[in-house]
mmCIF file of C-alpha atoms in Angstrom:
data_model
loop_
_atom_site.group_PDB
_atom_site.id
_atom_site.type_symbol
_atom_site.label_atom_id
_atom_site.label_comp_id
_atom_site.label_asym_id
_atom_site.label_seq_id
_atom_site.Cartn_x
_atom_site.Cartn_y
_atom_site.Cartn_z
ATOM 1 C CA UNK A 172 16.980 -63.489 97.448
ATOM 2 C CA UNK A 173 14.595 -64.118 99.723
ATOM 3 C CA UNK A 174 15.114 -62.849 103.860
ATOM 4 C CA UNK A 175 13.462 -66.574 104.767
ATOM 5 C CA UNK A 176 12.674 -68.296 101.917
ATOM 6 C CA UNK A 177 10.342 -70.707 102.628
ATOM 7 C CA UNK A 178 11.357 -74.127 103.747
ATOM 8 C CA UNK A 179 14.594 -73.682 102.643
ATOM 9 C CA UNK A 180 16.689 -76.106 104.264
ATOM 10 C CA UNK A 181 17.814 -74.944 108.469
ATOM 11 C CA UNK A 182 14.544 -72.745 108.178
ATOM 12 C CA UNK A 183 12.105 -73.941 110.490
ATOM 13 C CA UNK A 184 8.791 -73.091 108.366
ATOM 14 C CA UNK A 185 6.152 -70.942 109.470
ATOM 15 C CA UNK A 186 3.404 -70.969 111.755
ATOM 16 C CA UNK A 187 -0.028 -70.338 110.367
ATOM 17 C CA UNK A 188 -2.242 -67.655 112.324
ATOM 18 C CA UNK A 189 -4.996 -68.687 110.599
ATOM 19 C CA UNK A 190 -8.343 -70.414 112.040
ATOM 20 C CA UNK A 191 -8.535 -72.595 108.896
ATOM 21 C CA UNK A 192 -4.780 -73.655 109.463
ATOM 22 C CA UNK A 193 -2.706 -73.700 106.070
ATOM 23 C CA UNK A 194 -0.506 -76.761 106.502
ATOM 24 C CA UNK A 195 3.253 -76.515 105.910
ATOM 25 C CA UNK A 196 5.211 -78.671 104.833
ATOM 26 C CA UNK A 197 8.798 -79.599 105.745
ATOM 27 C CA UNK A 198 11.082 -79.546 102.739
ATOM 28 C CA UNK A 199 8.455 -78.131 99.922
ATOM 29 C CA UNK A 200 7.320 -80.729 97.633
ATOM 30 C CA UNK A 201 6.646 -79.862 94.140
ATOM 31 C CA UNK A 202 3.931 -80.155 91.261
ATOM 32 C CA UNK A 203 5.325 -81.682 88.428
ATOM 33 C CA UNK A 204 3.461 -80.956 84.604
ATOM 34 C CA UNK A 205 4.097 -82.772 81.826
ATOM 35 C CA UNK A 206 2.316 -84.078 78.235
ATOM 36 C CA UNK A 207 -0.166 -86.168 79.921
ATOM 37 C CA UNK A 208 1.414 -89.066 76.731
ATOM 38 C CA UNK A 209 4.215 -88.275 77.666
ATOM 39 C CA UNK A 210 4.222 -87.990 81.821
ATOM 40 C CA UNK A 211 5.901 -91.432 82.622
ATOM 41 C CA UNK A 212 9.248 -90.147 80.698
ATOM 42 C CA UNK A 213 8.354 -86.913 82.939
ATOM 43 C CA UNK A 214 8.330 -88.799 86.190
ATOM 44 C CA UNK A 215 11.251 -90.729 84.871
ATOM 45 C CA UNK A 216 13.396 -88.031 84.643
ATOM 46 C CA UNK A 217 12.191 -86.668 88.077
ATOM 47 C CA UNK A 218 13.450 -90.280 89.190
ATOM 48 C CA UNK A 219 16.326 -90.187 87.675
ATOM 49 C CA UNK A 220 17.346 -86.431 89.030
ATOM 50 C CA UNK A 221 16.250 -86.819 92.674
ATOM 51 C CA UNK A 222 17.282 -88.629 95.564
ATOM 52 C CA UNK A 223 14.594 -90.910 96.735
ATOM 53 C CA UNK A 224 11.659 -89.794 94.760
ATOM 54 C CA UNK A 225 8.016 -90.286 95.265
ATOM 55 C CA UNK A 226 4.939 -90.242 93.889
ATOM 56 C CA UNK A 227 2.667 -88.526 96.269
ATOM 57 C CA UNK A 228 -0.620 -88.203 93.624
ATOM 58 C CA UNK A 229 -1.940 -87.218 90.662
ATOM 59 C CA UNK A 230 -3.910 -84.149 90.938
ATOM 60 C CA UNK A 231 -4.119 -84.727 87.003
ATOM 61 C CA UNK A 232 -2.982 -86.537 84.284
ATOM 62 C CA UNK A 233 -0.992 -83.773 83.248
ATOM 63 C CA UNK A 234 -0.139 -82.640 87.050
ATOM 64 C CA UNK A 235 1.455 -85.065 89.619
ATOM 65 C CA UNK A 236 2.325 -83.879 93.810
ATOM 66 C CA UNK A 237 6.122 -85.262 94.125
ATOM 67 C CA UNK A 238 8.443 -85.207 96.885
ATOM 68 C CA UNK A 239 11.949 -86.366 96.880
ATOM 69 C CA UNK A 240 14.438 -85.724 99.690
ATOM 70 C CA UNK A 241 16.353 -82.646 98.319
ATOM 71 C CA UNK A 242 12.515 -81.124 97.843
ATOM 72 C CA UNK A 243 11.450 -78.536 95.282
ATOM 73 C CA UNK A 244 14.927 -76.114 95.802
ATOM 74 C CA UNK A 245 17.384 -78.802 95.323
ATOM 75 C CA UNK A 246 16.026 -80.583 92.023
ATOM 76 C CA UNK A 247 15.184 -76.810 90.358
ATOM 77 C CA UNK A 248 18.631 -76.497 91.110
ATOM 78 C CA UNK A 249 19.697 -79.864 89.571
ATOM 79 C CA UNK A 250 17.594 -78.643 86.139
ATOM 80 C CA UNK A 251 18.806 -75.705 85.893
ATOM 81 C CA UNK A 252 22.068 -77.330 85.156
ATOM 82 C CA UNK A 253 20.971 -80.259 83.197
ATOM 83 C CA UNK A 254 17.602 -79.299 82.179
ATOM 84 C CA UNK A 255 14.651 -82.333 81.551
ATOM 85 C CA UNK A 256 12.791 -82.609 78.424
ATOM 86 C CA UNK A 257 9.807 -83.620 79.248
ATOM 87 C CA UNK A 258 9.081 -81.997 82.348
ATOM 88 C CA UNK A 259 7.219 -78.820 81.042
ATOM 89 C CA UNK A 260 6.802 -77.232 84.594
ATOM 90 C CA UNK A 261 7.745 -77.454 87.974
ATOM 91 C CA UNK A 262 6.613 -75.326 91.224
ATOM 92 C CA UNK A 263 6.981 -75.927 94.996
ATOM 93 C CA UNK A 264 4.344 -76.519 97.400
ATOM 94 C CA UNK A 265 4.921 -74.868 100.633
ATOM 95 C CA UNK A 266 1.692 -75.288 101.948
ATOM 96 C CA UNK A 267 -1.930 -76.740 101.883
ATOM 97 C CA UNK A 268 -4.936 -74.537 102.003
ATOM 98 C CA UNK A 269 -8.382 -76.145 102.729
ATOM 99 C CA UNK A 270 -11.515 -75.324 100.105
ATOM 100 C CA UNK A 271 -14.894 -74.982 100.950
ATOM 101 C CA UNK A 272 -15.421 -74.767 96.681
ATOM 102 C CA UNK A 273 -17.315 -71.356 97.186
ATOM 103 C CA UNK A 274 -16.577 -68.227 96.274
ATOM 104 C CA UNK A 275 -15.684 -66.897 99.835
ATOM 105 C CA UNK A 276 -12.432 -69.375 98.639
ATOM 106 C CA UNK A 277 -10.627 -65.492 97.191
ATOM 107 C CA UNK A 278 -10.751 -63.411 99.753
ATOM 108 C CA UNK A 279 -9.841 -66.668 101.950
ATOM 109 C CA UNK A 280 -6.520 -67.700 99.613
ATOM 110 C CA UNK A 281 -6.380 -63.841 99.538
ATOM 111 C CA UNK A 282 -6.033 -63.654 103.114
ATOM 112 C CA UNK A 283 -3.911 -66.792 103.988
ATOM 113 C CA UNK A 284 -1.423 -65.645 100.951
ATOM 114 C CA UNK A 285 -0.770 -62.407 103.119
ATOM 115 C CA UNK A 286 -0.337 -63.691 106.202
ATOM 116 C CA UNK A 287 1.875 -66.533 104.864
ATOM 117 C CA UNK A 288 4.054 -64.346 101.914
ATOM 118 C CA UNK A 289 3.533 -60.682 102.149
ATOM 119 C CA UNK A 290 6.855 -60.514 104.548
ATOM 120 C CA UNK A 291 8.950 -63.575 102.359
ATOM 121 C CA UNK A 292 8.674 -61.484 98.961
ATOM 122 C CA UNK A 293 11.656 -59.424 97.890
ATOM 123 C CA UNK A 294 10.523 -55.828 97.890
ATOM 124 C CA UNK A 295 13.202 -55.133 95.109
ATOM 125 C CA UNK A 296 11.754 -57.801 92.403
ATOM 126 C CA UNK A 297 8.806 -58.008 90.592
ATOM 127 C CA UNK A 298 6.265 -61.063 91.394
ATOM 128 C CA UNK A 299 3.278 -62.394 89.878
ATOM 129 C CA UNK A 300 0.453 -64.417 91.116
ATOM 130 C CA UNK A 301 -0.297 -68.192 88.480
ATOM 131 C CA UNK A 302 -3.424 -70.195 89.165
ATOM 132 C CA UNK A 303 -4.680 -73.950 87.860
ATOM 133 C CA UNK A 304 -7.632 -75.083 88.828
ATOM 134 C CA UNK A 305 -8.117 -78.852 88.055
ATOM 135 C CA UNK A 306 -11.018 -79.391 89.164
ATOM 136 C CA UNK A 307 -14.867 -77.880 89.204
ATOM 137 C CA UNK A 308 -15.202 -74.362 91.275
ATOM 138 C CA UNK A 309 -17.478 -71.542 90.871
ATOM 139 C CA UNK A 310 -14.261 -69.375 89.756
ATOM 140 C CA UNK A 311 -12.002 -69.336 87.420
ATOM 141 C CA UNK A 312 -7.803 -69.322 87.449
ATOM 142 C CA UNK A 313 -8.388 -65.024 86.535
ATOM 143 C CA UNK A 314 -10.182 -64.500 89.680
ATOM 144 C CA UNK A 315 -7.637 -66.352 91.767
ATOM 145 C CA UNK A 316 -5.034 -64.568 90.142
ATOM 146 C CA UNK A 317 -6.804 -60.856 90.495
ATOM 147 C CA UNK A 318 -7.761 -61.412 94.123
ATOM 148 C CA UNK A 319 -4.769 -62.648 95.249
ATOM 149 C CA UNK A 320 -2.080 -60.643 93.771
ATOM 150 C CA UNK A 321 -4.240 -57.413 94.593
ATOM 151 C CA UNK A 322 -3.749 -58.395 98.934
ATOM 152 C CA UNK A 323 -0.444 -59.186 98.055
ATOM 153 C CA UNK A 324 0.193 -55.798 96.137
ATOM 154 C CA UNK A 325 -1.154 -54.011 98.895
ATOM 155 C CA UNK A 326 0.440 -56.018 101.969
ATOM 156 C CA UNK A 327 4.025 -56.060 100.535
ATOM 157 C CA UNK A 328 6.667 -53.910 98.387
ATOM 158 C CA UNK A 329 7.089 -55.752 95.352
ATOM 159 C CA UNK A 330 6.146 -54.525 92.261
ATOM 160 C CA UNK A 331 3.255 -56.769 90.529
ATOM 161 C CA UNK A 332 4.437 -57.502 86.431
ATOM 162 C CA UNK A 333 2.256 -60.723 84.861
ATOM 163 C CA UNK A 334 4.458 -60.664 81.892
ATOM 164 C CA UNK A 335 7.822 -60.991 83.141
ATOM 165 C CA UNK A 336 7.659 -61.801 86.982
ATOM 166 C CA UNK A 337 11.232 -62.283 88.830
ATOM 167 C CA UNK A 338 9.325 -64.437 91.972
ATOM 168 C CA UNK A 339 5.582 -66.552 91.595
ATOM 169 C CA UNK A 340 3.386 -67.509 93.799
ATOM 170 C CA UNK A 341 1.962 -70.601 92.398
ATOM 171 C CA UNK A 342 -1.329 -71.305 93.425
ATOM 172 C CA UNK A 343 -3.185 -74.119 92.252
ATOM 173 C CA UNK A 344 -7.225 -75.748 93.380
ATOM 174 C CA UNK A 345 -7.032 -79.603 93.015
ATOM 175 C CA UNK A 346 -8.941 -82.531 95.013
ATOM 176 C CA UNK A 347 -6.545 -84.818 96.753
ATOM 177 C CA UNK A 348 -6.778 -87.841 96.497
ATOM 178 C CA UNK A 349 -4.274 -90.090 98.421
ATOM 179 C CA UNK A 350 -1.235 -89.125 100.829
ATOM 180 C CA UNK A 351 -2.040 -85.997 102.384
ATOM 181 C CA UNK A 352 -3.055 -85.716 105.917
ATOM 182 C CA UNK A 353 -5.236 -82.746 105.997
ATOM 183 C CA UNK A 354 -6.389 -80.222 108.295
ATOM 184 C CA UNK A 355 -9.909 -79.114 107.682
ATOM 185 C CA UNK A 356 -12.252 -76.127 108.432
ATOM 186 C CA UNK A 357 -15.566 -76.721 109.670
ATOM 187 C CA UNK A 358 -17.470 -77.371 106.686
ATOM 188 C CA UNK A 359 -14.902 -77.917 103.485
ATOM 189 C CA UNK A 360 -14.927 -79.361 100.216
ATOM 190 C CA UNK A 361 -14.343 -82.810 100.993
ATOM 191 C CA UNK A 362 -10.378 -83.297 99.926
ATOM 192 C CA UNK A 363 -10.435 -80.221 97.712
ATOM 193 C CA UNK A 364 -7.297 -78.241 98.215
ATOM 194 C CA UNK A 365 -5.367 -75.496 97.339
ATOM 195 C CA UNK A 366 -1.239 -76.113 97.015
ATOM 196 C CA UNK A 367 1.149 -73.158 97.086
ATOM 197 C CA UNK A 368 4.211 -71.813 96.764
ATOM 198 C CA UNK A 369 6.878 -69.175 96.084
ATOM 199 C CA UNK A 370 9.428 -69.286 93.914
ATOM 200 C CA UNK A 371 12.053 -67.643 91.603
ATOM 201 C CA UNK A 372 10.966 -67.986 87.956
ATOM 202 C CA UNK A 373 13.766 -69.225 87.143
ATOM 203 C CA UNK A 374 13.263 -72.464 88.822
ATOM 204 C CA UNK A 375 10.158 -73.263 87.254
ATOM 205 C CA UNK A 376 11.017 -74.729 84.978
ATOM 206 C CA UNK A 377 8.595 -72.022 82.570
ATOM 207 C CA UNK A 378 7.779 -68.868 82.800
ATOM 208 C CA UNK A 379 3.901 -70.135 82.427
ATOM 209 C CA UNK A 380 1.693 -72.035 84.456
ATOM 210 C CA UNK A 381 1.689 -75.261 84.266
ATOM 211 C CA UNK A 382 4.461 -75.138 80.685
ATOM 212 C CA UNK A 383 0.974 -74.004 79.463
ATOM 213 C CA UNK A 384 2.139 -70.806 76.750
ATOM 214 C CA UNK A 385 -0.790 -69.257 74.710
ATOM 215 C CA UNK A 386 -0.465 -67.522 71.789
ATOM 216 C CA UNK A 387 -3.436 -65.110 70.090
ATOM 217 C CA UNK A 388 -4.388 -66.349 66.988
ATOM 218 C CA UNK A 389 -3.468 -63.162 64.112
ATOM 219 C CA UNK A 390 -6.101 -63.222 60.899
ATOM 220 C CA UNK A 391 -2.791 -63.578 58.815
ATOM 221 C CA UNK A 392 -1.924 -66.391 60.381
ATOM 222 C CA UNK A 393 -1.032 -69.629 57.644
ATOM 223 C CA UNK A 394 -0.743 -72.442 60.051
ATOM 224 C CA UNK A 395 -0.459 -73.544 63.754
ATOM 225 C CA UNK A 396 3.011 -74.629 63.160
ATOM 226 C CA UNK A 397 3.614 -71.227 63.682
ATOM 227 C CA UNK A 398 2.697 -71.572 67.293
ATOM 228 C CA UNK A 399 5.476 -74.065 67.665
ATOM 229 C CA UNK A 400 8.170 -71.325 66.432
ATOM 230 C CA UNK A 401 7.025 -68.089 68.278
ATOM 231 C CA UNK A 402 7.190 -70.575 71.905
ATOM 232 C CA UNK A 403 11.141 -72.079 70.554
ATOM 233 C CA UNK A 404 12.184 -68.145 69.961
ATOM 234 C CA UNK A 405 10.967 -67.437 73.114
ATOM 235 C CA UNK A 406 11.705 -70.440 75.615
ATOM 236 C CA UNK A 407 15.561 -70.759 74.561
ATOM 237 C CA UNK A 408 15.729 -67.112 74.353
ATOM 238 C CA UNK A 409 16.628 -66.863 70.441
ATOM 239 C CA UNK A 410 17.715 -63.779 69.075
ATOM 240 C CA UNK A 411 17.836 -63.533 65.415
ATOM 241 C CA UNK A 412 20.213 -61.857 63.362
ATOM 242 C CA UNK A 413 19.026 -58.564 61.408
ATOM 243 C CA UNK A 414 18.458 -59.261 58.059
ATOM 244 C CA UNK A 415 19.363 -62.891 59.011
ATOM 245 C CA UNK A 416 19.182 -65.533 55.871
ATOM 246 C CA UNK A 417 17.006 -68.194 57.071
ATOM 247 C CA UNK A 418 16.619 -72.077 55.152
ATOM 248 C CA UNK A 419 13.042 -73.629 56.414
ATOM 249 C CA UNK A 420 13.148 -77.121 55.033
ATOM 250 C CA UNK A 421 9.615 -78.569 54.176
ATOM 251 C CA UNK A 422 8.282 -75.210 54.827
ATOM 252 C CA UNK A 423 4.701 -75.766 52.983
ATOM 253 C CA UNK A 424 1.990 -73.785 53.834
ATOM 254 C CA UNK A 425 4.989 -71.572 55.105
ATOM 255 C CA UNK A 426 4.107 -71.054 59.497
ATOM 256 C CA UNK A 427 7.302 -71.165 60.065
ATOM 257 C CA UNK A 428 8.393 -69.284 57.011
ATOM 258 C CA UNK A 429 6.176 -66.238 58.423
ATOM 259 C CA UNK A 430 7.155 -66.093 61.755
ATOM 260 C CA UNK A 431 11.040 -66.027 60.228
ATOM 261 C CA UNK A 432 10.048 -63.007 57.523
ATOM 262 C CA UNK A 433 8.086 -61.020 60.868
ATOM 263 C CA UNK A 434 11.589 -61.469 62.721
ATOM 264 C CA UNK A 435 13.481 -59.691 59.983
ATOM 265 C CA UNK A 436 14.515 -62.857 58.173
ATOM 266 C CA UNK A 437 15.366 -63.852 54.401
ATOM 267 C CA UNK A 438 14.301 -66.924 53.801
ATOM 268 C CA UNK A 439 14.690 -69.389 51.328
ATOM 269 C CA UNK A 440 11.807 -72.008 51.875
ATOM 270 C CA UNK A 441 12.213 -75.431 50.654
ATOM 271 C CA UNK A 442 8.970 -77.562 49.514
ATOM 272 C CA UNK A 443 7.627 -79.524 46.686
ATOM 273 C CA UNK A 444 4.232 -78.055 47.816
ATOM 274 C CA UNK A 445 2.785 -74.381 47.662
ATOM 275 C CA UNK A 446 2.967 -71.911 50.295
ATOM 276 C CA UNK A 447 0.061 -69.790 51.274
ATOM 277 C CA UNK A 448 -0.241 -66.747 48.638
ATOM 278 C CA UNK A 449 1.022 -64.695 51.189
ATOM 279 C CA UNK A 450 4.328 -66.062 51.257
ATOM 280 C CA UNK A 451 4.399 -66.692 47.191
ATOM 281 C CA UNK A 452 4.037 -62.698 47.273
ATOM 282 C CA UNK A 453 5.996 -61.622 49.700
ATOM 283 C CA UNK A 454 9.709 -60.576 48.008
ATOM 284 C CA UNK A 455 11.714 -61.691 51.327
ATOM 285 C CA UNK A 456 10.368 -65.168 50.463
ATOM 286 C CA UNK A 457 12.626 -67.388 47.497
ATOM 287 C CA UNK A 458 10.794 -70.652 47.149
ATOM 288 C CA UNK A 459 12.712 -73.824 46.025
ATOM 289 C CA UNK A 460 9.638 -76.094 44.735
ATOM 290 C CA UNK A 461 11.967 -79.394 45.298
ATOM 291 C CA UNK A 462 12.333 -81.663 48.080
ATOM 292 C CA UNK A 463 15.302 -80.774 50.831
ATOM 293 C CA UNK A 464 17.217 -83.655 49.021
ATOM 294 C CA UNK A 465 16.825 -82.472 45.627
ATOM 295 C CA UNK A 466 18.282 -78.884 46.803
ATOM 296 C CA UNK A 467 21.184 -80.293 48.301
ATOM 297 C CA UNK A 468 22.009 -81.760 45.276
ATOM 298 C CA UNK A 469 21.605 -78.108 43.514
ATOM 299 C CA UNK A 470 24.293 -76.566 45.789
ATOM 300 C CA UNK A 471 22.547 -74.568 48.124
ATOM 301 C CA UNK A 472 23.810 -70.891 49.674
ATOM 302 C CA UNK A 473 25.048 -70.141 52.997
ATOM 303 C CA UNK A 474 22.275 -69.440 55.998
ATOM 304 C CA UNK A 475 22.358 -67.691 59.380
ATOM 305 C CA UNK A 476 19.255 -70.087 60.315
ATOM 306 C CA UNK A 477 18.774 -73.515 59.337
ATOM 307 C CA UNK A 478 14.804 -75.011 60.770
ATOM 308 C CA UNK A 479 13.346 -78.133 59.989
ATOM 309 C CA UNK A 480 9.584 -79.101 60.926
ATOM 310 C CA UNK A 481 8.801 -81.824 58.453
ATOM 311 C CA UNK A 482 7.105 -84.938 59.358
ATOM 312 C CA UNK A 483 10.002 -87.867 58.684
ATOM 313 C CA UNK A 484 11.723 -90.642 60.537
ATOM 314 C CA UNK A 485 13.727 -88.780 63.530
ATOM 315 C CA UNK A 486 17.140 -90.328 62.291
ATOM 316 C CA UNK A 487 16.398 -89.403 58.562
ATOM 317 C CA UNK A 488 15.689 -86.094 60.250
ATOM 318 C CA UNK A 489 18.488 -85.833 62.168
ATOM 319 C CA UNK A 490 20.455 -87.010 59.154
ATOM 320 C CA UNK A 491 19.161 -84.597 56.780
ATOM 321 C CA UNK A 492 20.159 -81.835 59.073
ATOM 322 C CA UNK A 493 23.847 -82.674 59.067
ATOM 323 C CA UNK A 494 23.522 -83.039 55.292
ATOM 324 C CA UNK A 495 22.641 -79.101 55.265
ATOM 325 C CA UNK A 496 25.457 -78.599 58.471
ATOM 326 C CA UNK A 497 27.969 -77.750 56.026
ATOM 327 C CA UNK A 498 25.964 -74.425 54.831
ATOM 328 C CA UNK A 499 25.739 -72.759 57.516
ATOM 329 C CA UNK A 500 27.875 -69.674 58.842
ATOM 330 C CA UNK A 501 30.327 -70.425 62.182
ATOM 331 C CA UNK A 502 28.073 -68.418 64.165
ATOM 332 C CA UNK A 503 24.744 -69.713 62.648
ATOM 333 C CA UNK A 504 22.378 -71.844 64.445
ATOM 334 C CA UNK A 505 19.217 -74.308 64.121
ATOM 335 C CA UNK A 506 15.911 -75.117 65.649
ATOM 336 C CA UNK A 507 14.238 -78.500 64.672
ATOM 337 C CA UNK A 508 11.214 -80.638 65.582
ATOM 338 C CA UNK A 509 11.691 -84.475 66.063
ATOM 339 C CA UNK A 510 8.760 -86.436 65.312
ATOM 340 C CA UNK A 511 8.692 -89.481 68.223
ATOM 341 C CA UNK A 512 5.555 -90.836 67.676
ATOM 342 C CA UNK A 513 4.059 -92.680 70.902
ATOM 343 C CA UNK A 514 7.359 -93.383 71.916
ATOM 344 C CA UNK A 515 10.679 -91.597 72.735
ATOM 345 C CA UNK A 516 12.954 -94.452 71.597
ATOM 346 C CA UNK A 517 13.841 -92.947 68.310
ATOM 347 C CA UNK A 518 14.925 -89.412 70.618
ATOM 348 C CA UNK A 519 18.390 -90.516 71.871
ATOM 349 C CA UNK A 520 19.723 -92.510 68.428
ATOM 350 C CA UNK A 521 18.461 -89.052 66.864
ATOM 351 C CA UNK A 522 20.137 -86.603 69.365
ATOM 352 C CA UNK A 523 23.896 -89.415 69.037
ATOM 353 C CA UNK A 524 23.814 -88.509 64.758
ATOM 354 C CA UNK A 525 23.045 -84.763 65.161
ATOM 355 C CA UNK A 526 25.860 -84.636 67.798
ATOM 356 C CA UNK A 527 28.024 -85.694 64.904
ATOM 357 C CA UNK A 528 27.800 -81.815 63.380
ATOM 358 C CA UNK A 529 26.126 -80.306 66.335
ATOM 359 C CA UNK A 530 26.018 -79.016 69.696
ATOM 360 C CA UNK A 531 22.498 -78.953 71.117
ATOM 361 C CA UNK A 532 21.868 -76.464 73.167
ATOM 362 C CA UNK A 533 18.361 -76.879 74.517
ATOM 363 C CA UNK A 534 16.083 -79.390 74.341
ATOM 364 C CA UNK A 535 12.436 -79.679 75.613
ATOM 365 C CA UNK A 536 9.039 -80.705 74.663
ATOM 366 C CA UNK A 537 6.987 -77.287 74.740
ATOM 367 C CA UNK A 538 3.281 -76.828 75.300
ATOM 368 C CA UNK A 539 2.346 -76.741 71.480
ATOM 369 C CA UNK A 540 4.776 -80.044 70.697
ATOM 370 C CA UNK A 541 2.156 -83.037 70.278
ATOM 371 C CA UNK A 542 4.307 -86.298 69.569
ATOM 372 C CA UNK A 543 7.472 -84.639 69.366
ATOM 373 C CA UNK A 544 10.120 -81.991 70.575
ATOM 374 C CA UNK A 545 12.011 -79.201 69.639
ATOM 375 C CA UNK A 546 15.567 -79.028 69.299
ATOM 376 C CA UNK A 547 18.060 -76.072 69.629
ATOM 377 C CA UNK A 548 21.092 -76.436 68.031
ATOM 378 C CA UNK A 549 24.820 -75.000 67.209
ATOM 379 C CA UNK A 550 27.016 -76.100 64.703
ATOM 380 C CA UNK A 551 30.838 -77.398 65.202
ATOM 381 C CA UNK A 552 32.918 -75.722 63.762
ATOM 382 C CA UNK A 553 35.198 -77.930 61.579
#
C-alpha cells in the first residue's frame, strides 16, 4: 500500500524537520480502546496474542498505550485473522508530538502531519483523520480533524473521505503519565502529547475512532436497543435478504423489530409484553403474545433470520437459540446478545452450547453493548 510504510520492519523512521521535534518510535506502539469495565479482558487478549506485550500507560480508563515485539502491524494482522472480543479499537503510535494546550496546537499538528505523513499517504485510495481528545484542551476533535485533514488534502494527492476511508491518520491528545521520554518545546503543557499513527482502516478493528459508533436518534425510535442492532449489522456486514422473514425473540417494546422492518424484513415478534403502538399498526409485524418457550411448542414457521436480545442467563439464552435452529433455512443467519453481568465467566460455556448448532461468525463487545457481547451466527447444516 504505502511506498514507505511507517516504521515497518526493516524501514528506518523518518527524521523530523520541525523545531519542536516529534518523537518517532522504532516500531509502532499502539493505543487500545475498550469498555472500562472490561478493559482487563481486552488487556488479556492483548497479552495472549502479542509477543512480550507491555502496558506503557493508561491515558484514560478506556484507552491504554501498549507495546509488543511485533508492534502494531504484527498484532493487527493477527487480529484480522482472529479478532478479539473485548478490544474495540486499535491504532498505531508512530510518533508523539508535544502540545502547548493553546489553539496554536492546531496549526502545529497540521504542519507536523504534512511533514511526516503527506508522502506516506497512498494517492490511489481515500484517507481520513480521526481525532480523540482525552484531556481538557481549548479545541475539540472536530477542530483537529478539520485542520489536519485540510492540510493533508492540500499537500497530498489522496482523496479525503470521512465516511469510508481506506487509510486513517489517528490523532489522540492525552496526558502521558509514565513510561515516555519526551522531547519538549520551550514551553510545553507538562506531559500533554498528541499520539499520531497512520494505518489501514481494516487494521483498526473498528472504522470509528476509539470504536465509538454513534447513530442519530430518530423521532420514531422505539428503544435505544435499536442502536445495538444498527451497529451489529454494520460491523458484521450483514446483508439482509430482500423480503426476508425474521423471528425476534423477546421483541418488546420492538426496537430490533423496527430496525428489521426498516430493512425490508417481515417480522414475527415473540413477547408476552406489548409492542409499541407503531409496530402494532404495522402489517409487516406479526405479534405472538407469548413466551419464546410457548411459541416453540406451538411449532414455528421457517425463518431467514433469528434475533434475540433477551435479558436472561447466557447459557439459557444459548440453549433457546439452539432449540430454534431447527426452524431456520439453511442460508439463514442469527444475531444475539449474551448477557455477561460484571464478568465474562458465562461467555465460553454459552459459546460451547451455541457451537452445537451454529458456527460463530463474529463475536464482539460493540460500543452500544454494556455488560454483554453481540454474536453473529450461521446454523450448521444437519
